[in-house]
Tab-separated table of C-alpha atoms in Angstrom:
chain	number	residue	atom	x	y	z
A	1	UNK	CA	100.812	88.482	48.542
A	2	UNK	CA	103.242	90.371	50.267
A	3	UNK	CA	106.047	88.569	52.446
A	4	UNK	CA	106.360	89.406	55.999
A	5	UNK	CA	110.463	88.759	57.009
A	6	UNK	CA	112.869	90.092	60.088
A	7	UNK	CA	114.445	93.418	60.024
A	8	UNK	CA	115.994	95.556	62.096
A	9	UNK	CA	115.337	99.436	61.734
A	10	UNK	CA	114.362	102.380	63.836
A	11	UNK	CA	111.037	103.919	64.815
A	12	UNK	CA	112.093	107.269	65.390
A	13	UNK	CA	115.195	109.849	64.788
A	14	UNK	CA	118.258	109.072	67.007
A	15	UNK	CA	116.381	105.978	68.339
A	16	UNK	CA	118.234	102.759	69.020
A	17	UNK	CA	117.869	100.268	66.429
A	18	UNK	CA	115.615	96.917	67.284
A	19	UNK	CA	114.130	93.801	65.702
A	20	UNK	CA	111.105	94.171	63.729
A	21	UNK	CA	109.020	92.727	60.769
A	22	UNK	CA	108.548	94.645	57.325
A	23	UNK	CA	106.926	93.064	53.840
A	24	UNK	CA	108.906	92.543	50.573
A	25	UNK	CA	106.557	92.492	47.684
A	26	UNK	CA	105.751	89.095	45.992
A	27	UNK	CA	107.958	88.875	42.995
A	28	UNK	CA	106.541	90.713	39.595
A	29	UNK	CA	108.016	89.279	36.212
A	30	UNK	CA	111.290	91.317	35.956
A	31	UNK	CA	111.600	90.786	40.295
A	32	UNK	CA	114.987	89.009	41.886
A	33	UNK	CA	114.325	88.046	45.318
A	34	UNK	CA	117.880	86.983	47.532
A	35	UNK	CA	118.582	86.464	50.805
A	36	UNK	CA	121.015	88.881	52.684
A	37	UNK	CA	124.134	87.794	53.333
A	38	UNK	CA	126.247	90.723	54.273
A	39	UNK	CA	125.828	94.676	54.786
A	40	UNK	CA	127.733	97.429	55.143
A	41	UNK	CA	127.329	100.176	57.362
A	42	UNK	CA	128.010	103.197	55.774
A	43	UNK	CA	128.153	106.750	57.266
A	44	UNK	CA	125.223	107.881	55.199
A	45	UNK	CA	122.841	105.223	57.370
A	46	UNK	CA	123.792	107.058	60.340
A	47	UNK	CA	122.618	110.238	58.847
A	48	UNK	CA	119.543	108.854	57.684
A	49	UNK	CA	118.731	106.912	61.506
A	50	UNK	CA	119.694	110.367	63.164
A	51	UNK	CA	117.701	112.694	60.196
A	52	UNK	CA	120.104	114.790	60.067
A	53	UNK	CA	119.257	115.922	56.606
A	54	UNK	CA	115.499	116.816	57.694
A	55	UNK	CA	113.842	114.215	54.908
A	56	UNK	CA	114.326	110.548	57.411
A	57	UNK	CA	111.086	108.945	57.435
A	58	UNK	CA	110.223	106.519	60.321
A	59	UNK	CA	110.237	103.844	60.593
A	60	UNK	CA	112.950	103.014	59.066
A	61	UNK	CA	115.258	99.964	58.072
A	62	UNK	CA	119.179	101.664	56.898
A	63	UNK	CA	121.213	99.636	54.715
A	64	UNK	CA	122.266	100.105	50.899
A	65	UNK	CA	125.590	97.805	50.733
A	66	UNK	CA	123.956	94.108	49.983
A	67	UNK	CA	125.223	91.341	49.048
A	68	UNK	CA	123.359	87.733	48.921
A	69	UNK	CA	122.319	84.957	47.299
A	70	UNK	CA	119.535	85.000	44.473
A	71	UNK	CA	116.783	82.982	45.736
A	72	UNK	CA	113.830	83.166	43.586
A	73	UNK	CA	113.236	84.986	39.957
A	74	UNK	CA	110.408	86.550	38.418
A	75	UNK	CA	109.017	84.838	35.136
A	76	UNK	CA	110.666	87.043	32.438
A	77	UNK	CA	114.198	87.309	34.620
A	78	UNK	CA	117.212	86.621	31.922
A	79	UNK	CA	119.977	88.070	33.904
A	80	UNK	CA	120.012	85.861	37.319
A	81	UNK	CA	119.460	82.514	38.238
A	82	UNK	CA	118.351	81.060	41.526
A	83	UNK	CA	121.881	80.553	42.890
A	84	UNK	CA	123.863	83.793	41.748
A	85	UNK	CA	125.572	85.943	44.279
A	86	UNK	CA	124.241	89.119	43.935
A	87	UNK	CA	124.057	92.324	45.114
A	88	UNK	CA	121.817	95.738	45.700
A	89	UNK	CA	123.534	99.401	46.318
A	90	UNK	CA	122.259	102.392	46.535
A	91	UNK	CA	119.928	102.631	43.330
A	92	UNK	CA	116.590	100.068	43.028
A	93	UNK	CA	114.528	102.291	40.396
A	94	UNK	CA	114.199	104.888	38.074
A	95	UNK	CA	112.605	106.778	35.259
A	96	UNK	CA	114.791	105.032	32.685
A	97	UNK	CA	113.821	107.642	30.129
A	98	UNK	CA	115.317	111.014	30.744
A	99	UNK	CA	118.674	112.126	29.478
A	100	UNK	CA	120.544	111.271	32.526
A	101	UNK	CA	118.757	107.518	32.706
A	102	UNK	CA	119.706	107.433	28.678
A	103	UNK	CA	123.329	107.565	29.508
A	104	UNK	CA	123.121	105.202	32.597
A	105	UNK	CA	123.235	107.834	35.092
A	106	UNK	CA	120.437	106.819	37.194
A	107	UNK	CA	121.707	108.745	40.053
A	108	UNK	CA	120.707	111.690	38.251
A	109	UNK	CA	117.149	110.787	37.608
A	110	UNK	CA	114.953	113.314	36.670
A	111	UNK	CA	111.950	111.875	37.136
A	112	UNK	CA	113.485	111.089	40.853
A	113	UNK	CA	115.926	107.703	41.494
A	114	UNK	CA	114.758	105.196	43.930
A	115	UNK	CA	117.120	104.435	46.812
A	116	UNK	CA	117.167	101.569	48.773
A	117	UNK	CA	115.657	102.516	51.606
A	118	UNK	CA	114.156	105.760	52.736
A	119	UNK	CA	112.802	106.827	49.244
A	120	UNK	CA	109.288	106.467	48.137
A	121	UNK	CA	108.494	103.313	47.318
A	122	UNK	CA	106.751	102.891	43.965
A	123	UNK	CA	105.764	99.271	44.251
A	124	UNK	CA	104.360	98.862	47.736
A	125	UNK	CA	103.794	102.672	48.396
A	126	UNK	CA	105.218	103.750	51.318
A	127	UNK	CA	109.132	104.205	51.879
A	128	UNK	CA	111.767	101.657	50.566
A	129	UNK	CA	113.355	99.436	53.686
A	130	UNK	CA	116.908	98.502	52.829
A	131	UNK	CA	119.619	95.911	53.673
A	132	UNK	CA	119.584	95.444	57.635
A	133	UNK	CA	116.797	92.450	56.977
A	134	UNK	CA	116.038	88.788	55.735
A	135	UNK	CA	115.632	89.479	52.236
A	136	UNK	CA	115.339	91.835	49.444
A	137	UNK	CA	113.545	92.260	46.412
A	138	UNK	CA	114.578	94.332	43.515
A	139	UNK	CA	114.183	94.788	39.399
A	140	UNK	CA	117.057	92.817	37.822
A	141	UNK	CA	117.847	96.037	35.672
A	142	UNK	CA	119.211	97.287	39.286
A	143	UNK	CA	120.772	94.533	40.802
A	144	UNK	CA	124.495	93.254	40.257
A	145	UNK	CA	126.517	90.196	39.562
A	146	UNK	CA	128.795	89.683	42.453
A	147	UNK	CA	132.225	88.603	40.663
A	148	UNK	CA	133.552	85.006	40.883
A	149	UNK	CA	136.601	85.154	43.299
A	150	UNK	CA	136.097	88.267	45.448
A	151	UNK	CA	135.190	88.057	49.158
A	152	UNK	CA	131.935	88.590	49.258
A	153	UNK	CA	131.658	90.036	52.915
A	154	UNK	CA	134.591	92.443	52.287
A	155	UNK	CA	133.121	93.660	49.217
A	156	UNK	CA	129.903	94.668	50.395
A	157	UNK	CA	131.106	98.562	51.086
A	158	UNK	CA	132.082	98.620	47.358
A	159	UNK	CA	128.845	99.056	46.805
A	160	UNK	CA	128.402	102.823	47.962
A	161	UNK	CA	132.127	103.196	49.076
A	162	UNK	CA	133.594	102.255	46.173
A	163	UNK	CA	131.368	103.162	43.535
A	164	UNK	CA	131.265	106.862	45.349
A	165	UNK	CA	135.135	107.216	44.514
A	166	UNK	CA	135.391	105.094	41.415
A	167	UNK	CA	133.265	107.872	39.203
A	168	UNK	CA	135.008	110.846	39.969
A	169	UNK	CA	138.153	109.034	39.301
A	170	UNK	CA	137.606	107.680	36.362
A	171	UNK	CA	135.687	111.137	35.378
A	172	UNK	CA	138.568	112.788	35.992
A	173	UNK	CA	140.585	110.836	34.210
A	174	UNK	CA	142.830	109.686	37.433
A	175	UNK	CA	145.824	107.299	35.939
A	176	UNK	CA	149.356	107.103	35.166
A	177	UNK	CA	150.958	111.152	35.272
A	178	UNK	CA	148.749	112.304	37.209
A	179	UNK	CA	148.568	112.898	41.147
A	180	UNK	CA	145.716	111.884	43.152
A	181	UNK	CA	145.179	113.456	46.598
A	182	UNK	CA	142.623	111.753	49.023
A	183	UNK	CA	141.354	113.956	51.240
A	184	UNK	CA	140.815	111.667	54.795
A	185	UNK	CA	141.251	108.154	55.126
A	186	UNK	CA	137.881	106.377	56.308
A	187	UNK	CA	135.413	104.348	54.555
A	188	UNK	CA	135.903	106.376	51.501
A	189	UNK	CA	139.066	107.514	51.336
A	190	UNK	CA	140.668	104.042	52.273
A	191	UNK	CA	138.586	102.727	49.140
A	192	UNK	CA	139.997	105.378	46.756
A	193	UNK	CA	143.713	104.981	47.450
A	194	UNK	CA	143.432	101.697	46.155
A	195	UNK	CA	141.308	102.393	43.693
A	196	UNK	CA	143.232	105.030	42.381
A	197	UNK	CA	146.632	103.368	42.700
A	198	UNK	CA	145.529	100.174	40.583
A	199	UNK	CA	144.196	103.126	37.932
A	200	UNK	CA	148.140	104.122	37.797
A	201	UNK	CA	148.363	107.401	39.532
A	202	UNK	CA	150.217	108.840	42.124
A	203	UNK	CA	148.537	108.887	45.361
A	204	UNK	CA	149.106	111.452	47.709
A	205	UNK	CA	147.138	111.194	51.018
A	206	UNK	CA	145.971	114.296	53.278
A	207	UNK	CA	145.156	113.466	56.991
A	208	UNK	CA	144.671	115.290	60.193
A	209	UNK	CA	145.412	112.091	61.909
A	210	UNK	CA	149.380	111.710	62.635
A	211	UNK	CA	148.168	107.802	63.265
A	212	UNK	CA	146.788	107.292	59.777
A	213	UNK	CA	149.845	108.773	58.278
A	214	UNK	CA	151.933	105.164	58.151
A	215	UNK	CA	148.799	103.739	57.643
A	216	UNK	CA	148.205	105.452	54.331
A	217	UNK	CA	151.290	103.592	52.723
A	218	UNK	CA	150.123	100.678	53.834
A	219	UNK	CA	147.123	101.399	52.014
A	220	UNK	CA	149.294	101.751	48.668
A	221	UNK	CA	150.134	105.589	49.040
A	222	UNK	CA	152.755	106.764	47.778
A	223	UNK	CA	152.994	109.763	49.836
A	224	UNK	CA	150.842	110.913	52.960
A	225	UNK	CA	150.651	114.950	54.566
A	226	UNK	CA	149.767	115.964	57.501
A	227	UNK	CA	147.217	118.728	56.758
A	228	UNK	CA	148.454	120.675	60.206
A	229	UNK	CA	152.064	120.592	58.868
A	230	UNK	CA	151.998	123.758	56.542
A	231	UNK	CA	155.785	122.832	55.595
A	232	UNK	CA	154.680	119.594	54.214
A	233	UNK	CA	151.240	120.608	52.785
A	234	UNK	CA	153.036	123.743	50.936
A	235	UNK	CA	155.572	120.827	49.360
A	236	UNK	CA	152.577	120.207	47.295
A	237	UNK	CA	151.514	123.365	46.438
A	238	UNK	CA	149.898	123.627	42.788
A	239	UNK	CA	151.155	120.156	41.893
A	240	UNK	CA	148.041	118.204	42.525
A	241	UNK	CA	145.748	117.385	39.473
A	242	UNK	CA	142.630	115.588	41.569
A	243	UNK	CA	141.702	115.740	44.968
A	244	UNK	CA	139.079	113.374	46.487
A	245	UNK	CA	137.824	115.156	49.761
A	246	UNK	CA	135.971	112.397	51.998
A	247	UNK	CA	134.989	114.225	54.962
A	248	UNK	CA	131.713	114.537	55.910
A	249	UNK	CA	132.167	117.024	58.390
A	250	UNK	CA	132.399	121.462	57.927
A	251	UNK	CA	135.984	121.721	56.931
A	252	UNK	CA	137.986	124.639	55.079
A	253	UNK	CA	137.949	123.283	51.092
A	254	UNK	CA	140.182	126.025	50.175
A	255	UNK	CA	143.925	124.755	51.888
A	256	UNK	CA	143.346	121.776	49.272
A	257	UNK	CA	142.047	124.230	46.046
A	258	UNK	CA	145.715	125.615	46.889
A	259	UNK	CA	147.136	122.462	46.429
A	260	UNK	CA	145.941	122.261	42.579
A	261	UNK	CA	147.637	122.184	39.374
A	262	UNK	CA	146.520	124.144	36.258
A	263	UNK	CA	143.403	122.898	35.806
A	264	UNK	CA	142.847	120.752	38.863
A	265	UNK	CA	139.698	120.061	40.371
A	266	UNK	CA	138.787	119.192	44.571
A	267	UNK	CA	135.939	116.705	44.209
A	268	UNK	CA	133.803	116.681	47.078
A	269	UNK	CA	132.347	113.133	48.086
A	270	UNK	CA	131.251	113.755	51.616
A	271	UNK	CA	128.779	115.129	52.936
A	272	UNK	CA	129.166	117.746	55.324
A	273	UNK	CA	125.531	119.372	56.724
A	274	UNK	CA	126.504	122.858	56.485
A	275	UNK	CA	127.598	125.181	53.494
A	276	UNK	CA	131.503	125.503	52.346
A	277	UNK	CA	132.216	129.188	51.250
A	278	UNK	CA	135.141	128.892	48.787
A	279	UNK	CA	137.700	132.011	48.107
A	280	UNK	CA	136.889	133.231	44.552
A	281	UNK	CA	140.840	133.881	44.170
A	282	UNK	CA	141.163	130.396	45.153
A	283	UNK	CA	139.259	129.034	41.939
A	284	UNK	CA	140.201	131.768	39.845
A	285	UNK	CA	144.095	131.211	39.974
A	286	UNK	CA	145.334	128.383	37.941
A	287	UNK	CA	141.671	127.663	36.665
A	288	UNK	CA	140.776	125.101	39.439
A	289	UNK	CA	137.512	123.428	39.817
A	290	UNK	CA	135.589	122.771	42.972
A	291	UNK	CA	133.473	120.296	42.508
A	292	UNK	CA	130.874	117.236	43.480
A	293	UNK	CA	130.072	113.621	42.714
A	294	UNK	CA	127.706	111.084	43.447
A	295	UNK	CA	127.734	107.587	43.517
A	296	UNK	CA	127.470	106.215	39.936
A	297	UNK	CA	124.854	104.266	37.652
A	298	UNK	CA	124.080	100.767	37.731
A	299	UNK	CA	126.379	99.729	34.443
A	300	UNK	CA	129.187	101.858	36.085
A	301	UNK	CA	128.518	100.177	39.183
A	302	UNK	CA	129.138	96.606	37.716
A	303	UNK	CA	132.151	97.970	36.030
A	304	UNK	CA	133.427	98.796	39.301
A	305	UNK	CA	133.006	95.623	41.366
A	306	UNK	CA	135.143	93.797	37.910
A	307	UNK	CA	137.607	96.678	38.147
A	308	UNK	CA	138.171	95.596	41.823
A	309	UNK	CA	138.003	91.845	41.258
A	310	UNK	CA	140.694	92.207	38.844
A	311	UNK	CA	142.987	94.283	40.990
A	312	UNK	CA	142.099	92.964	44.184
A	313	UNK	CA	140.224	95.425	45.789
A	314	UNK	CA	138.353	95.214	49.176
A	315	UNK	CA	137.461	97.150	51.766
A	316	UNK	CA	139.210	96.775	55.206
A	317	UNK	CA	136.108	95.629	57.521
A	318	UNK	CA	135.311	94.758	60.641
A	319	UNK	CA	132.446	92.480	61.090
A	320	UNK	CA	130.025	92.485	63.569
A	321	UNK	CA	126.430	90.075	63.972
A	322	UNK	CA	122.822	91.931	64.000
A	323	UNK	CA	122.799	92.321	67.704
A	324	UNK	CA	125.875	94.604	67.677
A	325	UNK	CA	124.400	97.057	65.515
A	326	UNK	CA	123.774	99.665	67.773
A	327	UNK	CA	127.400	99.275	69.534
A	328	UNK	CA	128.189	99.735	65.919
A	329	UNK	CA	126.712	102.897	65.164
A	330	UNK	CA	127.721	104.527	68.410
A	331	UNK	CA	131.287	103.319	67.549
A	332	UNK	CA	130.939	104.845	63.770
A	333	UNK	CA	129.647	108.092	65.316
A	334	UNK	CA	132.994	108.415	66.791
A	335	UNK	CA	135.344	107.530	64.322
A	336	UNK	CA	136.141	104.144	65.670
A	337	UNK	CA	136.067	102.074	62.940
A	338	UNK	CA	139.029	100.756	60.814
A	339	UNK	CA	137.738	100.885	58.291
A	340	UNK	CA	133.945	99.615	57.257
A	341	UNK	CA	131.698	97.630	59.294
A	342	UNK	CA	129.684	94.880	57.280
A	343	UNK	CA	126.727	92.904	59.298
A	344	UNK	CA	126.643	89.281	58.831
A	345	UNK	CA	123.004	89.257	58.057
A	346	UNK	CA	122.793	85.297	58.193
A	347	UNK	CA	122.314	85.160	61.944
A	348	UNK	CA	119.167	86.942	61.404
């Protein structure tokens, strides 16, 4: 029988979030069951709580950075063991046949990936509720080992922050003699200077923000621009191989195509709500790429949370308990956050 646990979600778009109950399904052979004991907030929840992408479905429960503690396993589990710390991002199901499952690109799914929370759920019917509860339940082909050593609260935003800038990098081929540019320093972009710094390159951040602009070398950049400075933002003119543009928000793409070597590409990671035109002359010259990524599978995934064990590689959070959610969101809505929010999930 299904299991009836707290959660806290939203009944309705733009709605403030509250306590409610949901059901996880009782545990099928291949099921992990754990108990929540962190989650990030990620910029993508507030999207989904405020619909701003026209497909939210109410109500609702956000949350696809979890990390807890394995609590029970179905019958034919091999992977886990009551015990493990373990965690759930973004992906909880599948096809697992088509070409892009084949090559562990579940994000791709043909047949349509399951998210979370806010996707159709194929178990229980209904929509997926995600990490802002008690527990969760997922196939152990989608969950992930938690590495030994690694704060587990601080490495909850890994999973979407980090795996969302650890593809394109390593796609990309982002390492020693080549120059990174991250485009905004936030949830993301904080993530990916690290990321791509312990990869070998050189790291070049672009900010509007004067404040971020010391902040960035703290960060382990090796250089940060001032996007409204064009004498500094022409010094690297056609001498960038990868950009990684984090901002969410309508913004002109083509300043940073200008910035690209022979060859270079702007990766776009956000995810603004309206269309970016791009100059044709702008792609044209130098062969430059403007392009897109998203997330990562579930083996990439794992690779990512070792890749950041070994180098040492958190996120920046600030934590806050379940009742400070909403403060939260209001406070993400604005920018004020340095630079991830995780919820400790044990006081619920």
């Amino acid at each position: 029988m299904p299991k009836t646990i707290n959660a806290i979600g939203v009944h309705s778009a733009q709605s403030d979030m509250t306590f409610m109950s949901i059901q996880r399904r009782d545990l099928k052979p291949t099921d992990v069951e754990m108990e929540i004991l962190y989650c990030g907030i990620c910029h993508s929840d507030l999207h989904q709580v405020n619909n701003d992408f026209g497909a939210s479905h109410y109500p609702m429960v956000p949350g696809h950075e979890i990390v807890g503690r394995v609590t029970s396993i179905g019958s034919a589990v091999t992977q886990f063991n009551v015990g493990d710390y373990a965690a759930v991002g973004c992906i909880v199901d599948s096809c697992g046949t088509c070409p892009a499952c084949e090559r562990d690109m579940q994000q791709f799914c043909e047949g349509g990936t399951s998210l979370s929370f806010n996707t159709p759920d194929k178990e229980m019917g209904g929509f997926t509720f995600g990490g802002f509860s008690k527990t969760y339940v997922c196939k152990e082909d989608y969950m992930l080992h938690m590495p030994e050593n690694i704060d587990l609260a601080a490495s909850a935003p890994l999973l979407c922050a980090g795996i969302t800038v650890y593809s394109p990098l390593k796609h990309w081929n982002a390492g020693p003699g080549k120059v990174v540019g991250v485009l905004g320093i936030g949830g993301l972009g904080h993530v990916a200077i690290r990321i791509a710094k312990s990869m070998g390159a050189k790291v070049v951040v672009l900010t509007s923000s004067p404040a971020k602009v010391e902040d960035a070398k703290r960060l382990g950049a090796d250089d940060a621009v001032l996007t409204s400075d064009t004498e500094q933002m022409a010094g690297y003119a056609s001498k960038i191989d990868l950009v990684i543009d984090t901002v969410s928000a309508n913004h002109d793409v083509n300043a940073y195509l200008n910035l690209l070597a022979i060859d270079g590409t702007v990766v776009l990671v956000g995810l603004p709500n309206e269309p970016i035109e791009i100059g044709a002359f702008n792609v044209v010259k130098g062969r430059r790429s403007f392009s897109g990524s998203n997330i990562g599978g579930i083996v990439e995934t794992q690779e990512m949370l070792e890749f950041c064990a070994e180098h040492g590689i958190v996120a920046d959070i600030e934590m806050v308990q379940p009742d400070q959610i909403n403060e939260a969101f209001k406070r993400l809505e604005k920018g004020d956050v340095k630079y991830r929010f995780v919820v400790d999930m044990k006081a619920l």
